[in-house]
Amino acid sequence: MSSHALIELLASFVVLTGLAVPLGEWGARLLADEARPTTPERWLYRLAGVDPASDLTWRAYAAALLVFNLAGTLLVYGLERAQAWLPLNPAHLPGVEPGVALNTAVSFATNTNWQAYAGETTMSLFTQMAALTTQNFVSAATGVGVLLAVIRGLTRVSAKGVGNFWVDLTRSTLLLLPLAALWTVLLVAQGVPQTLAAKVEVAQVANATPQVLAVGPVASQVAIKQLGTNGGGFYNANSAHPLENPTPASNTLEWLAILLLPAALCFTFGRLVQDRRQGWLLYAAMLCILLPLTLLGLWAELRGVPALAALGVDGSLGHLEGKEARFGVVSSVLWSTATTAASNGSVNAMHDSFTPLAGLGPMWLMQLGEVIFGGVGSGLYGLLLHVIVAVFISGLMVGRTPEYLGKKIEAREMKMASLAILLPSAAVLVGTAVSSVVTDGPAALGNPGAHGFSELLYAFSSTANNNGSAFGGLTVNGPFFTLSTAVCMLIGRYWVIIPVLAIAGSLAAKRRIPTSAGTLPTHTPLFLGLLVATMILIGALTFVPALALGPIIEHLQLMGGAS
Amino acid sequence: MIRPTLVFLTVFTALTGLAYPLGLTALAQLAFPVQANASGLGVVGQAFTGPGFFEGRPSATTPPYNGESSSGSNLGPTNPAFLDQVKVRVAAVRAANPTQSGPVPADLVTASGSGLDPHLSVAAARYQVARVAAATGRPREVLDALIEAHTEGRWLGVFGEPRVNVVALNTALVRLAGVAPDHDAR
């Protein structure tokens, strides 16, 4: 592996950690229960008839969250369908057809941002802003809210409530907004457009007719799509597009934004549970899985495709199909694992064209349940489910009652954790299996053979875990895929959120038990090993058979020179 | 629950869906008018054909370098259609650059992710120097210097790849004093 690859990898993660730690501390101050609402916040609560001091049970919290998310989904659907009659549609785009509109509404409300459409040719500027950008904020804020509820479950003693959804939603949006504004300005400075025009004409060097470029309020949407782990691009090519991601500097900024909040929330967590070591442990566990898969991808992509070398292609820069010259292999692979570890799903290179093992890493990172960084808020509450399982398994091994941060882990928590881990996994496998046997699946493939199976597996791994990236060769705008992936997105989001809130409620009601000689400390390298091993074991047992049929077979074909 | 839902949805749509993008549009238009309107030189790639121009990446958009509809090929590395496509491109590049005997730079025969990539690797630009020199009558040293002048390094020496903006390079080529002997592509 080239030294440049390792230097860029190392530099990226050093900068990420350096930014995430102070941001996490700031987040803890902003999101803590003790933080007093500002005057505009108080006006907002009064307008909404919400008492910010009132505490909701987990059931009431879940109900408020679901109603708010449902209303958001309906609003996006309505705006998409009606965009032809709404303002800011300079390209005169027609209303979005029902299947794609529904899929997109679910996709953005669930923080997935799976795109069954090409942005620049489907969505009006008004839809991109008022419908999609809004959901980019509030879906991420919803995730932070659920995380805060879990933190309260761990820190409160014999309590009925897990917090107030409306306050959490507002606070989290206020955390995102200034960061998004800052990133927008930085991206515009690098050359990302921010305009209310839909098209500009550019003189061509070798042709008398000008080139027409689709433009719009791109930077503001890209900033929040990255920071909110949304990932839905303004353009079809997402962050591979030279206007969505023009330079290596913009690429670094966007890469940082993918991981920044999921990383920072680890440190917010440590601060709020008053044991910073717990936050560092979760961050370390994430890196323990992300870094090896990134190295695997770098190795595979730099090694390239033997069949191309046989055709007389110089492979010294690695495999470049679907990659931009300004990013090359290294920045593209770093992005591919970051965007699938986090439930971001934006891409700066076409994952469908990756060599098989470089495609396997992103697929497996999604299949793990989007808990390695994961979505803003949702990644960390997902990881805490695995912590519960790890604590439980190690409790069984030494024959003691499992506990985490002074709270006993009992049958109810384990049941809920199992439910939340197993249901999205089942959705991935059932969705892939069904799509493989009905005629709509094979008919939609962009590539034959094992790679075609990988396209289906990737699609359901992505949607059932709310990632949103794709092996883009698969045609997904037909009724079978718009409906089946919408169902998967709903399962992946709410059938995790509800059990997680149930855990939060049950933990909050418990007493705190004092640390004893029988307590397994959860900040040690031993527990790090247990946690990482638990995640790998669950992920491998569930998905290795499916991965063997896709990327692993294709890797053997690639090495054997078969095509 | 209905009242807070309606209030919060309305307020956040106004704040994050309208005030945020519109406010930043105003700021961007004032502070960065060139960047905010995509009007810099070579921000998006263009199609170049003919021996007198440096050619860029193959583009998977229809037609190539369609600035209104970005797309990669999404072809996998074991897809026979992909390998056939590369084979044809290799033959075409070899035929256009007969003085080059070594392997063909990968970026000249593989489609970019967006179909709008304005850049090439430095090796891919240099690979075309002999052909462009013969077609335009420019000395090779002048073209080498032109490539050198248009090469951008990694950001901070660490991030991304060294590259040449093909649109900027060809613009400079056209602007070289005098008109090249068979430069009739324009």
XYZ file of C-alpha atoms in Angstrom:
749
model
C 0.000 0.000 0.000
C 1.289 3.453 -0.886
C 2.533 5.704 1.882
C 0.179 8.412 0.609
C -2.803 6.173 1.388
C -1.694 5.694 4.980
C -0.831 9.374 5.452
C -4.206 10.548 4.150
C -5.968 7.940 6.306
C -4.084 8.912 9.434
C -4.394 12.668 8.853
C -8.137 12.345 8.253
C -8.818 10.526 11.513
C -6.497 12.736 13.572
C -8.344 15.848 12.348
C -11.708 14.145 12.931
C -10.852 13.263 16.525
C -9.429 16.717 17.147
C -12.697 18.331 16.074
C -15.078 15.761 17.552
C -13.851 16.000 21.151
C -14.515 19.740 21.666
C -17.713 19.569 19.602
C -18.923 16.740 21.814
C -18.289 18.845 24.920
C -20.168 21.773 23.374
C -22.992 19.432 22.428
C -23.218 18.182 25.998
C -23.604 21.729 27.293
C -26.286 22.518 24.704
C -28.215 19.273 25.111
C -27.964 18.787 28.882
C -31.223 18.869 30.820
C -29.835 21.740 32.900
C -29.453 24.009 29.838
C -31.995 26.826 30.090
C -34.153 27.545 27.028
C -33.359 30.781 25.222
C -36.062 33.420 24.721
C -36.922 32.466 21.097
C -37.111 28.840 22.224
C -39.604 29.816 24.938
C -41.730 31.676 22.349
C -41.723 28.560 20.198
C -42.812 26.306 23.078
C -45.559 28.748 24.033
C -46.806 28.887 20.415
C -46.879 25.093 20.303
C -48.533 24.770 23.677
C -45.638 22.720 25.029
C -44.359 22.950 28.573
C -40.603 22.436 28.222
C -40.337 21.292 31.820
C -42.839 18.479 31.358
C -41.431 14.998 31.190
C -42.837 12.342 28.849
C -43.017 8.614 29.519
C -41.281 6.574 26.857
C -44.644 5.761 25.301
C -45.651 9.418 25.083
C -42.190 10.306 23.768
C -42.508 7.641 21.073
C -46.009 8.792 20.164
C -44.920 12.429 19.743
C -41.948 11.301 17.646
C -44.059 9.090 15.402
C -46.761 11.696 14.843
C -44.171 14.352 14.025
C -42.352 12.011 11.621
C -45.595 10.943 9.965
C -46.652 14.547 9.455
C -43.220 15.313 7.982
C -43.528 12.390 5.576
C -46.945 13.551 4.420
C -45.716 17.113 3.946
C -42.768 15.980 1.787
C -45.083 13.773 -0.255
C -47.527 16.636 -0.784
C -44.834 19.133 -1.759
C -43.308 16.707 -4.268
C -46.645 15.959 -5.882
C -47.596 19.638 -6.059
C -44.234 21.115 -7.065
C -45.466 22.113 -10.532
C -47.833 24.657 -8.938
C -45.428 25.843 -6.257
C -42.855 28.636 -6.482
C -39.118 28.228 -7.209
C -39.489 25.766 -10.045
C -37.514 27.601 -12.741
C -36.934 24.418 -14.757
C -40.728 23.817 -14.884
C -40.451 20.264 -13.585
C -43.729 18.331 -13.318
C -45.041 16.828 -10.067
C -43.133 13.742 -8.913
C -44.942 10.481 -9.721
C -46.619 8.811 -6.698
C -44.309 5.812 -6.192
C -41.096 7.821 -6.270
C -42.698 10.616 -4.217
C -43.748 8.200 -1.470
C -40.383 6.457 -1.492
C -38.581 9.806 -1.245
C -40.830 11.083 1.543
C -40.184 7.967 3.638
C -36.541 8.054 2.680
C -35.925 11.604 3.926
C -38.100 11.328 7.051
C -36.246 8.187 8.128
C -32.845 9.851 7.629
C -32.074 7.314 4.891
C -31.970 9.508 1.798
C -32.181 6.594 -0.586
C -32.767 8.275 -3.930
C -34.982 6.568 -6.493
C -34.705 9.713 -8.608
C -32.046 11.941 -10.197
C -32.083 15.174 -8.207
C -31.326 17.695 -10.925
C -34.013 16.361 -13.273
C -36.786 15.504 -10.786
C -37.004 17.911 -7.857
C -37.794 21.632 -8.059
C -35.668 24.032 -6.041
C -38.598 24.528 -3.661
C -38.894 20.777 -3.087
C -35.131 20.482 -2.548
C -35.259 23.243 0.086
C -38.611 23.248 1.871
C -39.230 19.500 1.732
C -35.877 17.727 1.588
C -33.548 20.132 3.422
C -36.056 20.469 6.282
C -36.194 16.699 6.733
C -32.402 16.579 6.621
C -32.451 18.667 9.791
C -35.396 17.228 11.674
C -34.694 13.560 10.900
C -31.197 13.961 12.341
C -32.655 15.877 15.292
C -35.098 13.016 15.858
C -32.147 10.636 16.129
C -30.414 12.843 18.687
C -33.655 13.005 20.651
C -33.863 9.223 20.982
C -30.219 9.120 22.054
C -30.906 11.733 24.729
C -33.822 9.632 25.971
C -31.500 6.624 26.330
C -28.912 8.730 28.147
C -31.632 9.867 30.568
C -32.599 6.227 31.022
C -29.051 5.487 32.086
C -28.602 8.536 34.310
C -32.009 8.952 35.993
C -32.907 6.936 39.036
C -36.400 5.532 39.612
C -37.833 8.023 37.123
C -41.022 7.806 35.079
C -40.048 10.067 32.182
C -37.334 10.026 29.524
C -37.463 13.721 28.547
C -39.494 15.950 26.271
C -39.415 15.149 22.542
C -40.211 18.701 21.452
C -37.396 20.185 23.519
C -34.937 17.556 22.264
C -36.021 18.167 18.671
C -35.527 21.912 19.033
C -32.187 21.682 20.840
C -30.792 19.216 18.320
C -31.859 21.374 15.396
C -30.135 24.313 17.048
C -26.995 22.179 17.311
C -27.120 21.374 13.584
C -28.050 24.785 12.211
C -24.884 26.807 12.950
C -22.657 23.934 11.826
C -24.599 23.629 8.567
C -24.334 27.378 7.956
C -20.575 27.267 8.547
C -20.123 24.285 6.228
C -22.253 25.971 3.534
C -19.982 29.015 3.489
C -16.829 26.879 3.404
C -18.224 24.787 0.544
C -19.305 27.807 -1.508
C -15.786 29.182 -1.139
C -14.531 25.940 -2.700
C -16.919 26.296 -5.659
C -20.195 24.637 -4.679
C -23.039 26.703 -6.224
C -25.623 28.487 -4.072
C -28.133 30.251 -6.271
C -31.838 30.367 -7.037
C -31.227 29.875 -10.753
C -31.759 26.339 -12.041
C -29.359 26.520 -14.962
C -26.274 28.433 -16.065
C -24.641 28.449 -19.492
C -20.893 28.032 -19.840
C -18.892 28.725 -23.002
C -17.252 25.587 -24.382
C -13.653 25.528 -25.587
C -14.126 23.135 -28.485
C -17.743 23.735 -29.342
C -19.683 26.863 -30.307
C -22.815 25.835 -28.388
C -22.618 26.592 -24.685
C -22.747 23.842 -22.075
C -25.777 24.006 -19.777
C -25.158 23.194 -16.109
C -27.879 22.394 -13.597
C -27.366 24.534 -10.472
C -29.394 25.678 -7.470
C -29.067 26.035 -3.699
C -26.565 23.164 -3.702
C -24.149 24.098 -0.902
C -26.798 24.535 1.784
C -28.224 21.108 1.024
C -24.831 19.415 0.776
C -23.747 20.875 4.128
C -26.682 19.407 6.033
C -26.807 16.183 4.009
C -23.283 15.505 5.281
C -23.631 16.796 8.849
C -27.040 15.180 9.409
C -25.907 11.756 8.084
C -28.596 12.123 5.437
C -26.595 11.788 2.248
C -29.193 12.704 -0.343
C -27.420 14.600 -3.085
C -28.572 17.606 -5.046
C -27.264 15.880 -8.172
C -27.637 12.326 -9.401
C -23.888 11.714 -9.088
C -24.025 12.976 -5.493
C -20.632 14.113 -4.141
C -18.816 12.762 -7.187
C -20.315 15.719 -9.082
C -17.722 18.472 -9.560
C -20.287 21.072 -8.429
C -21.290 19.146 -5.309
C -17.688 18.418 -4.349
C -15.246 20.428 -6.482
C -11.859 20.021 -4.788
C -9.867 17.792 -2.452
C -10.420 20.522 0.163
C -14.211 20.367 -0.227
C -13.932 16.595 -0.161
C -12.062 16.671 3.143
C -14.623 19.062 4.619
C -17.482 16.847 3.483
C -15.755 13.677 4.703
C -15.245 15.257 8.107
C -18.891 16.325 8.185
C -20.017 12.730 7.560
C -18.380 11.446 10.722
C -18.225 14.592 12.822
C -21.498 14.457 14.771
C -21.642 10.665 15.212
C -18.078 10.892 16.571
C -18.774 13.956 18.708
C -21.878 12.378 20.242
C -19.640 9.667 21.747
C -17.970 12.405 23.756
C -21.299 14.090 24.487
C -22.418 10.728 25.852
C -19.339 10.376 28.045
C -19.872 13.818 29.481
C -23.600 13.351 30.100
C -23.174 9.988 31.855
C -20.359 11.635 33.831
C -17.709 9.146 32.791
C -15.735 10.336 29.779
C -13.965 6.967 29.509
C -17.276 5.401 28.410
C -17.432 7.783 25.451
C -13.851 7.070 24.456
C -14.517 3.340 24.622
C -17.450 3.590 22.220
C -15.373 5.752 19.850
C -12.522 3.227 19.986
C -14.918 0.349 19.283
C -16.150 2.138 16.170
C -12.606 2.696 14.900
C -11.687 -0.951 15.589
C -14.169 -2.020 12.920
C -13.980 0.935 10.523
C -10.195 1.100 10.099
C -9.540 -2.539 9.069
C -12.387 -2.433 6.531
C -10.991 0.828 5.131
C -7.563 -0.759 4.761
C -9.141 -3.757 3.011
C -10.860 -1.423 0.547
C -7.669 0.549 -0.084
C -5.752 -2.658 -0.729
C -8.370 -4.007 -3.120
C -8.787 -0.785 -5.092
C -5.070 0.002 -5.363
C -4.440 -3.559 -6.498
C -6.955 -2.996 -9.295
C -8.504 -5.319 -11.874
C -6.180 -7.954 -13.411
C -8.298 -8.168 -16.580
C -7.681 -4.461 -17.257
C -3.929 -4.859 -16.890
C -4.156 -7.666 -19.454
C -5.809 -5.209 -21.862
C -2.821 -2.864 -21.570
C -4.188 -0.461 -18.960
C -1.729 1.123 -16.544
C -3.014 0.247 -13.091
C -0.503 2.253 -11.059
C -3.202 4.637 -9.783
C -5.538 1.736 -8.964
C -9.016 1.029 -10.311
C -10.499 4.316 -11.606
C -13.851 3.369 -13.149
C -16.510 5.451 -11.389
C -13.940 7.610 -9.609
C -13.058 11.258 -10.059
C -9.462 12.140 -10.935
C -9.234 14.785 -8.186
C -10.021 12.156 -5.516
C -8.416 9.018 -6.946
C -8.577 5.706 -5.117
C -7.573 6.854 -1.641
C -10.081 9.665 -1.059
C -12.798 7.550 -2.712
C -12.261 4.488 -0.512
C -11.938 6.598 2.652
C -15.279 8.140 1.771
C -16.931 4.804 0.919
C -16.355 3.295 4.351
C -17.090 6.552 6.203
C -20.393 7.068 4.416
C -21.561 3.494 5.091
C -20.203 3.314 8.636
C -22.134 6.486 9.335
C -25.644 6.122 7.962
C -24.836 8.901 5.533
C -24.953 7.256 2.152
C -23.592 10.075 0.032
C -20.914 8.908 -2.400
C -17.939 10.562 -4.100
C -17.356 7.536 -6.344
C -19.683 4.930 -7.786
C -19.678 1.997 -5.365
C -21.163 -0.264 -8.053
C -17.901 -0.041 -9.992
C -15.681 -0.877 -6.995
C -13.653 -4.067 -6.897
C -15.582 -6.732 -4.934
C -13.777 -6.484 -1.602
C -13.933 -2.684 -1.628
C -17.696 -3.096 -2.092
C -17.911 -5.719 0.648
C -16.652 -3.357 3.363
C -19.374 -0.735 2.830
C -22.037 -3.443 2.546
C -21.042 -5.086 5.812
C -20.743 -1.761 7.632
C -24.392 -1.125 6.774
C -25.425 -4.670 7.688
C -23.926 -4.273 11.156
C -26.924 -2.024 11.733
C -25.382 1.405 11.177
C -23.796 1.399 14.617
C -20.168 2.066 13.611
C -20.603 5.850 13.841
C -24.076 5.349 12.332
C -26.642 8.089 12.011
C -26.596 11.267 14.087
C -27.928 9.967 17.399
C -29.182 6.714 15.893
C -25.665 5.293 15.498
C -24.919 5.661 19.168
C -28.251 4.351 20.448
C -27.784 1.432 18.031
C -24.312 0.787 19.397
C -25.721 0.867 22.941
C -27.966 -2.058 21.934
C -24.813 -4.016 21.157
C -23.327 -2.837 24.463
C -26.362 -4.337 26.199
C -25.866 -7.620 24.350
C -22.121 -7.613 25.124
C -22.757 -6.890 28.803
C -25.362 -9.649 28.902
C -23.140 -12.241 27.228
C -20.197 -11.438 29.479
C -22.521 -11.572 32.484
C -23.544 -15.083 31.463
C -19.921 -16.091 31.034
C -18.921 -15.111 34.575
C -22.302 -15.907 36.113
C -23.218 -12.461 37.389
C -26.152 -10.122 36.821
C -25.198 -7.952 33.885
C -25.181 -4.199 34.457
C -24.231 -1.096 32.477
C -23.407 2.227 34.117
C -25.055 1.132 37.343
C -28.255 -0.120 35.717
C -29.179 -3.792 35.755
C -29.666 -5.307 32.313
C -32.565 -7.723 32.572
C -34.871 -9.744 30.361
C -36.870 -6.759 29.096
C -33.792 -4.867 27.911
C -32.407 -7.983 26.242
C -35.696 -8.712 24.489
C -35.937 -5.179 23.164
C -32.270 -5.127 22.101
C -32.677 -8.437 20.264
C -35.785 -7.158 18.535
C -34.053 -3.984 17.406
C -30.988 -5.831 16.143
C -32.803 -8.714 14.457
C -35.653 -6.977 12.647
C -33.559 -4.800 10.294
C -31.283 -7.789 9.629
C -34.311 -9.867 8.713
C -35.534 -7.071 6.448
C -32.186 -7.081 4.615
C -32.160 -10.815 4.053
C -35.857 -11.232 3.255
C -35.816 -8.227 0.933
C -32.759 -9.566 -0.913
C -34.218 -13.066 -1.138
C -37.606 -11.908 -2.408
C -36.104 -9.519 -4.936
C -33.874 -12.330 -6.233
C -36.799 -14.573 -7.126
C -39.482 -12.183 -8.374
C -39.083 -10.985 -11.965
C -38.724 -7.316 -10.956
C -35.382 -7.962 -9.220
C -33.275 -9.525 -11.980
C -34.919 -7.226 -14.557
C -33.607 -4.175 -12.699
C -29.962 -5.271 -12.512
C -27.220 -3.181 -14.077
C -24.618 -5.951 -13.965
C -24.817 -9.727 -14.473
C -23.776 -12.631 -12.244
C -22.540 -12.378 -8.672
C -22.214 -8.610 -9.000
C -25.902 -8.413 -9.858
C -26.737 -10.236 -6.631
C -24.512 -7.747 -4.805
C -26.636 -4.915 -6.248
C -29.755 -6.398 -4.634
C -28.012 -7.189 -1.343
C -26.575 -3.676 -1.247
C -29.974 -2.086 -1.918
C -31.689 -3.828 0.995
C -28.687 -3.480 3.316
C -28.761 0.235 2.595
C -32.484 0.841 2.976
C -33.187 -1.456 5.946
C -30.381 0.251 7.851
C -31.244 3.797 6.742
C -27.992 4.412 4.879
C -29.170 5.474 1.436
C -26.138 4.760 -0.721
C -26.574 2.365 -3.613
C -24.956 0.183 -6.180
C -26.388 2.641 -8.661
C -26.645 0.304 -11.635
C -29.824 -1.128 -10.126
C -32.927 0.570 -11.531
C -35.032 1.324 -8.447
C -37.765 3.696 -9.628
C -40.283 0.983 -10.500
C -43.166 0.028 -8.168
C -41.515 -3.111 -6.737
C -38.425 -1.324 -5.485
C -40.038 1.963 -4.447
C -42.484 0.036 -2.236
C -40.218 -2.717 -0.900
C -37.399 -0.309 -0.038
C -39.880 2.098 1.587
C -41.072 -0.721 3.856
C -37.459 -1.587 4.687
C -36.663 2.031 5.527
C -39.641 2.213 7.892
C -38.630 -1.031 9.610
C -35.003 0.047 9.889
C -35.958 3.315 11.519
C -39.016 2.883 13.707
C -38.709 -0.778 14.646
C -35.402 0.216 16.177
C -36.532 3.511 17.699
C -39.519 2.042 19.547
C -37.631 -0.801 21.293
C -34.811 1.639 22.088
C -37.258 4.040 23.725
C -38.758 1.104 25.603
C -35.283 0.316 26.925
C -34.833 3.966 27.874
C -38.082 3.902 29.815
C -37.292 0.664 31.587
C -33.750 1.787 32.504
C -34.986 5.137 33.811
C -37.344 3.362 36.205
C -34.539 1.302 37.747
C -32.535 2.038 40.850
C -28.807 2.566 40.554
C -26.801 -0.310 41.953
C -23.446 0.516 43.482
C -20.271 -0.745 41.850
C -19.093 -3.962 43.465
C -16.354 -6.511 42.958
C -18.700 -8.339 40.616
C -19.189 -5.344 38.319
C -17.622 -5.713 34.882
C -16.038 -2.319 34.154
C -17.103 -1.080 30.701
C -14.221 1.281 30.001
C -11.410 -1.273 29.770
C -9.630 -2.881 26.797
C -11.215 -6.160 27.899
C -14.716 -4.772 27.420
C -13.627 -3.116 24.155
C -12.643 -6.561 22.910
C -15.922 -8.069 24.086
C -17.999 -5.364 22.439
C -16.160 -5.501 19.111
C -16.269 -9.305 19.130
C -20.022 -9.250 19.822
C -20.671 -6.949 16.892
C -18.443 -8.915 14.523
C -19.999 -12.191 15.622
C -23.589 -11.011 15.131
C -22.736 -9.342 11.822
C -20.755 -12.283 10.503
C -23.221 -14.993 11.530
C -26.083 -13.111 9.943
C -24.511 -11.949 6.723
C -21.502 -14.044 5.664
C -23.663 -16.518 3.691
C -25.211 -13.685 1.688
C -21.868 -11.941 1.222
C -20.388 -15.215 -0.034
C -22.910 -15.260 -2.883
C -22.098 -11.681 -3.896
C -18.763 -9.957 -3.369
C -16.819 -13.037 -2.260
C -17.665 -15.081 -5.380
C -17.011 -12.030 -7.513
C -13.624 -11.546 -5.874
C -12.674 -15.110 -6.747
C -13.824 -14.519 -10.333
C -11.836 -11.301 -10.505
C -8.682 -12.995 -9.276
C -9.233 -15.979 -11.579
C -9.634 -13.645 -14.536
C -13.156 -15.000 -15.225
C -15.678 -12.512 -16.375
C -50.022 16.289 19.984
C -51.528 17.758 16.806
C -50.832 21.379 17.745
C -47.131 20.926 18.539
C -46.696 18.807 15.394
C -48.165 21.493 13.174
C -46.300 24.324 14.911
C -42.912 22.618 14.948
C -43.245 21.381 11.359
C -44.205 24.858 10.153
C -41.517 26.646 12.145
C -38.756 24.226 11.151
C -39.806 24.306 7.492
C -39.614 28.095 7.623
C -36.312 28.069 9.510
C -34.345 25.166 7.994
C -36.177 24.774 4.680
C -36.467 28.427 3.695
C -34.572 30.895 5.917
C -31.433 28.720 6.018
C -31.010 28.109 2.258
C -32.308 31.539 1.211
C -30.224 33.456 3.764
C -27.096 31.598 2.765
C -27.895 32.124 -0.910
C -27.920 35.871 -0.278
C -24.668 35.680 1.670
C -22.992 33.448 -0.938
C -24.055 35.705 -3.808
C -22.507 38.693 -2.027
C -19.330 37.088 -0.739
C -18.523 34.537 -3.471
C -20.331 35.608 -6.670
C -18.054 33.570 -8.958
C -18.201 30.279 -7.030
C -21.885 30.580 -6.067
C -22.858 30.738 -9.748
C -20.522 28.007 -11.008
C -18.803 30.517 -13.266
C -15.136 29.682 -12.754
C -13.065 28.236 -15.594
C -13.353 24.470 -15.954
C -15.577 23.850 -12.935
C -17.205 21.085 -14.958
C -15.577 18.975 -17.659
C -16.282 19.418 -21.375
C -16.123 17.041 -24.325
C -12.966 17.288 -26.448
C -12.422 15.326 -29.616
C -9.832 15.621 -32.332
C -6.043 15.327 -32.145
C -5.519 19.050 -31.474
C -7.008 18.957 -27.975
C -6.139 17.147 -24.809
C -8.984 14.679 -24.245
C -10.528 14.163 -20.821
C -12.090 11.167 -19.105
C -14.643 9.021 -20.933
C -18.100 10.186 -19.791
C -21.080 7.938 -19.065
C -23.671 10.699 -19.461
C -25.879 11.023 -22.557
C -24.582 12.850 -24.498
C -21.081 12.866 -22.957
C -20.452 15.719 -20.491
C -24.153 16.529 -20.132
C -24.151 19.212 -17.433
C -27.854 18.719 -16.816
C -27.764 14.995 -16.001
C -24.748 13.596 -14.178
C -24.044 9.861 -14.049
C -21.366 7.195 -13.781
C -21.449 3.960 -15.759
C -22.098 1.836 -12.644
C -20.462 -1.059 -14.483
C -18.853 -3.642 -12.220
C -15.260 -4.838 -12.667
C -16.239 -8.350 -13.828
C -18.990 -7.239 -16.212
C -18.063 -8.398 -19.763
C -19.712 -5.264 -21.168
C -17.314 -3.163 -19.085
C -14.243 -5.074 -20.198
C -15.349 -4.822 -23.848
C -15.860 -1.099 -23.435
C -12.360 -0.629 -22.022
C -10.888 -2.783 -24.792
C -12.432 -0.520 -27.445
C -11.196 2.591 -25.627
C -7.671 1.222 -25.294
C -7.572 0.504 -29.035
C -8.852 4.025 -29.804
C -6.343 5.712 -27.474
C -3.493 3.630 -28.920
C -4.543 4.490 -32.490
C -4.733 8.203 -31.656
C -1.340 8.189 -29.901
C 0.775 5.907 -32.108
C 4.089 7.076 -30.672
C 3.159 5.807 -27.197
C 4.063 2.187 -26.618
C 3.563 1.746 -22.854
C 0.396 0.912 -20.929
C -2.502 3.371 -21.317
C -3.205 5.537 -18.226
C -6.306 4.121 -16.541
C -8.175 7.438 -16.371
C -8.120 7.740 -20.199
C -10.105 4.523 -20.588
C -12.401 4.487 -17.530
C -15.519 6.629 -17.036
C -15.549 9.078 -14.126
C -18.123 8.916 -11.328
C -20.035 12.004 -12.417
C -19.479 11.883 -16.167
C -18.409 15.517 -15.724
C -14.877 15.104 -14.352
C -12.864 18.138 -15.495
C -9.523 16.576 -14.498
C -6.950 14.032 -15.640
C -3.970 12.575 -13.858
C -0.690 14.209 -14.831
C 0.421 10.971 -16.527
C -2.718 10.917 -18.688
C -2.130 14.505 -19.819
C 1.537 13.856 -20.618
C 0.564 10.724 -22.542
C -1.164 12.952 -25.107
C 1.639 15.513 -25.581
C 3.206 13.942 -28.683
C -0.163 13.739 -30.439
C -1.219 17.282 -29.566
C 2.237 18.585 -30.545
C 2.004 16.930 -33.953
C -1.547 18.153 -34.548
C -1.028 21.751 -33.431
C 2.600 22.281 -34.450
C 3.475 23.347 -30.906
C 6.838 22.197 -29.588
C 6.544 19.442 -27.002
C 8.471 21.515 -24.451
C 5.808 24.230 -24.652
C 3.067 21.684 -24.042
C 4.988 20.060 -21.187
C 5.361 23.478 -19.608
C 1.652 24.123 -20.102
C 0.782 20.886 -18.297
C 3.223 21.760 -15.546
C 1.605 25.182 -15.134
C -1.869 23.630 -14.907
C -0.977 20.861 -12.477
C -2.557 21.171 -9.024
C -1.033 19.191 -6.180
C -2.669 17.431 -3.270
C -4.436 19.740 -0.799
C -1.935 20.523 1.974
C 0.227 17.890 0.319
C -1.984 15.185 1.825
C -5.563 15.065 0.506
C -6.721 14.046 -2.982
C -4.616 13.456 -6.078
C -2.352 15.624 -8.258
C -4.313 16.558 -11.371
C -4.615 18.715 -14.480
C -7.791 20.591 -15.372
C -8.381 19.623 -19.011
C -10.725 22.549 -19.731
C -8.216 25.064 -18.398
C -5.372 23.297 -20.227
C -7.165 23.363 -23.588
C -8.221 26.969 -23.033
C -4.561 27.863 -22.556
C -3.668 25.798 -25.613
C -6.116 27.759 -27.766
C -4.825 31.036 -26.370
C -1.193 30.325 -27.270
C -0.204 33.058 -29.701
C -1.149 32.390 -33.328
C -3.426 29.716 -34.667
C -2.166 26.174 -34.985
C -1.791 24.813 -38.578
C -4.675 22.377 -38.530
C -6.510 23.846 -35.600
C -9.934 23.910 -37.121
C -11.875 22.111 -34.426
C -13.330 25.345 -33.145
